[in-house]
Amino acid sequence: MATKAKLEGNKRHIEKLDQIMIRPSKEKGAEIRAAAAVAGQSLQAYILQAVAERMEREARNPCTNDQ
């Protein structure tokens, strides 16, 4: 069982985080999960890396944003 201090620390940490929900189709979700596994990353790490890479790419080339 977690101590009171550990629970309070977890609560403070979670309060600093944002939640962003995505809802891909089951097929697309399976593809994303498989790609993350092949890359050796968690699903969250894989998605955050993909978003960061796109944001960096678009910051370098603002006129070529693929939408």
Coordinates of N, CA and C in Angstrom, one line a residue:
M1 N 0.8 -1.2 0.0 CA 0.0 0.0 0.0 C 0.9 1.2 0.0
A2 N 0.5 2.2 -0.8 CA 1.3 3.5 -0.9 C 1.1 4.3 0.4
T3 N 2.2 5.0 0.7 CA 2.1 5.9 1.8 C 1.4 7.2 1.5
K4 N 1.0 7.9 2.5 CA 0.2 9.1 2.3 C 1.1 10.1 1.5
A5 N 2.4 10.2 1.8 CA 3.3 11.1 1.1 C 3.4 10.7 -0.4
K6 N 3.5 9.4 -0.7 CA 3.6 9.0 -2.0 C 2.3 9.3 -2.8
L7 N 1.1 9.1 -2.2 CA -0.1 9.5 -2.9 C -0.2 11.0 -3.1
E8 N 0.2 11.8 -2.2 CA 0.2 13.2 -2.3 C 1.2 13.7 -3.4
G9 N 2.4 13.0 -3.5 CA 3.3 13.3 -4.5 C 2.8 13.0 -5.9
N10 N 2.1 11.8 -6.0 CA 1.5 11.4 -7.3 C 0.5 12.4 -7.7
K11 N -0.3 12.9 -6.8 CA -1.4 13.9 -7.1 C -0.8 15.2 -7.6
R12 N 0.3 15.6 -6.9 CA 0.9 16.9 -7.4 C 1.5 16.7 -8.8
H13 N 2.1 15.6 -9.1 CA 2.6 15.3 -10.4 C 1.5 15.3 -11.5
I14 N 0.5 14.6 -11.2 CA -0.6 14.5 -12.2 C -1.3 15.8 -12.4
E15 N -1.3 16.7 -11.4 CA -1.9 18.0 -11.6 C -1.1 18.9 -12.6
K16 N 0.2 18.5 -12.8 CA 1.0 19.3 -13.7 C 0.9 18.8 -15.2
L17 N 0.2 17.7 -15.4 CA 0.0 17.1 -16.7 C -1.3 17.5 -17.4
D18 N -1.2 17.5 -18.7 CA -2.4 17.7 -19.5 C -2.9 16.4 -20.0
Q19 N -4.2 16.3 -20.3 CA -4.7 15.1 -20.9 C -5.3 15.5 -22.3
I20 N -4.8 14.7 -23.3 CA -5.3 14.9 -24.7 C -5.8 13.5 -25.1
M21 N -7.0 13.4 -25.5 CA -7.6 12.2 -25.9 C -7.7 12.1 -27.4
I22 N -7.3 11.0 -28.0 CA -7.5 10.7 -29.4 C -8.3 9.5 -29.5
R23 N -9.1 9.4 -30.6 CA -10.0 8.2 -30.8 C -9.9 7.8 -32.3
P24 N -8.8 7.0 -32.5 CA -8.7 6.5 -33.9 C -9.6 5.3 -34.1
S25 N -9.8 4.9 -35.3 CA -10.6 3.7 -35.5 C -9.8 2.5 -34.9
K26 N -10.5 1.4 -34.7 CA -9.8 0.3 -34.1 C -8.6 -0.2 -35.0
E27 N -8.8 -0.1 -36.3 CA -7.8 -0.6 -37.2 C -6.6 0.4 -37.1
K28 N -6.8 1.7 -37.1 CA -5.7 2.7 -37.1 C -5.1 2.6 -35.7
G29 N -5.8 2.4 -34.7 CA -5.2 2.3 -33.3 C -4.3 1.1 -33.2
A30 N -4.7 0.0 -33.8 CA -3.9 -1.2 -33.9 C -2.6 -1.0 -34.6
E31 N -2.7 -0.2 -35.7 CA -1.5 0.1 -36.5 C -0.5 1.0 -35.7
I32 N -1.1 2.0 -35.0 CA -0.2 2.9 -34.2 C 0.4 2.1 -33.1
R33 N -0.3 1.2 -32.4 CA 0.2 0.4 -31.3 C 1.4 -0.5 -31.8
A34 N 1.1 -1.1 -33.0 CA 2.1 -2.0 -33.6 C 3.4 -1.2 -34.0
A35 N 3.2 0.0 -34.5 CA 4.4 0.8 -34.9 C 5.2 1.2 -33.7
A36 N 4.5 1.5 -32.6 CA 5.1 1.9 -31.3 C 5.9 0.7 -30.8
A37 N 5.4 -0.5 -30.9 CA 6.0 -1.7 -30.4 C 7.3 -2.0 -31.2
V38 N 7.2 -1.8 -32.5 CA 8.3 -2.0 -33.4 C 9.4 -1.0 -33.1
A39 N 9.0 0.2 -32.8 CA 10.0 1.2 -32.5 C 10.6 1.1 -31.0
G40 N 10.0 0.1 -30.3 CA 10.5 -0.1 -28.9 C 10.1 1.0 -28.0
Q41 N 8.9 1.7 -28.3 CA 8.5 2.8 -27.4 C 7.1 2.5 -26.9
S42 N 6.8 3.2 -25.8 CA 5.4 3.1 -25.3 C 4.5 3.8 -26.3
L43 N 3.2 3.6 -26.2 CA 2.3 4.3 -27.1 C 2.4 5.8 -26.9
Q44 N 2.4 6.2 -25.7 CA 2.5 7.6 -25.4 C 3.8 8.2 -25.9
A45 N 4.9 7.6 -25.7 CA 6.2 8.1 -26.2 C 6.2 8.2 -27.7
Y46 N 5.7 7.2 -28.4 CA 5.6 7.2 -29.8 C 4.8 8.3 -30.4
I47 N 3.6 8.5 -29.8 CA 2.7 9.6 -30.3 C 3.4 11.0 -30.0
L48 N 3.9 11.2 -28.8 CA 4.5 12.5 -28.4 C 5.7 12.8 -29.3
Q49 N 6.5 11.8 -29.6 CA 7.6 12.0 -30.5 C 7.1 12.4 -31.9
A50 N 6.1 11.7 -32.4 CA 5.6 12.0 -33.8 C 5.1 13.4 -33.8
V51 N 4.4 13.8 -32.8 CA 3.8 15.2 -32.7 C 5.0 16.2 -32.6
A52 N 5.9 16.0 -31.8 CA 7.1 16.9 -31.7 C 7.8 17.0 -33.0
E53 N 8.0 15.9 -33.7 CA 8.7 16.0 -35.0 C 7.9 16.8 -36.0
R54 N 6.6 16.6 -36.0 CA 5.8 17.4 -37.0 C 5.8 18.8 -36.6
M55 N 5.7 19.2 -35.3 CA 5.7 20.6 -34.9 C 7.1 21.2 -35.3
E56 N 8.2 20.5 -35.1 CA 9.5 21.0 -35.5 C 9.6 21.2 -37.0
R57 N 9.1 20.2 -37.8 CA 9.1 20.3 -39.2 C 8.3 21.5 -39.7
E58 N 7.1 21.7 -39.1 CA 6.2 22.8 -39.6 C 6.8 24.2 -39.1
A59 N 7.5 24.2 -38.0 CA 8.1 25.5 -37.6 C 9.2 25.9 -38.5
R60 N 9.9 24.9 -39.1 CA 11.0 25.2 -40.1 C 10.4 25.6 -41.4
N61 N 9.3 25.0 -41.8 CA 8.7 25.3 -43.1 C 7.2 25.6 -43.0
P62 N 6.9 26.8 -42.5 CA 5.5 27.1 -42.2 C 4.6 27.2 -43.4
C63 N 5.1 27.3 -44.6 CA 4.2 27.4 -45.8 C 3.9 26.0 -46.3
T64 N 4.5 25.0 -45.8 CA 4.3 23.6 -46.4 C 3.6 22.7 -45.4
N65 N 2.8 23.3 -44.5 CA 2.1 22.4 -43.5 C 1.2 21.5 -44.3
D66 N 1.3 20.2 -44.0 CA 0.5 19.2 -44.6 C -0.8 19.0 -43.8
Q67 N -1.9 19.3 -44.3 CA -3.2 19.2 -43.6 C -4.1 18.2 -44.1

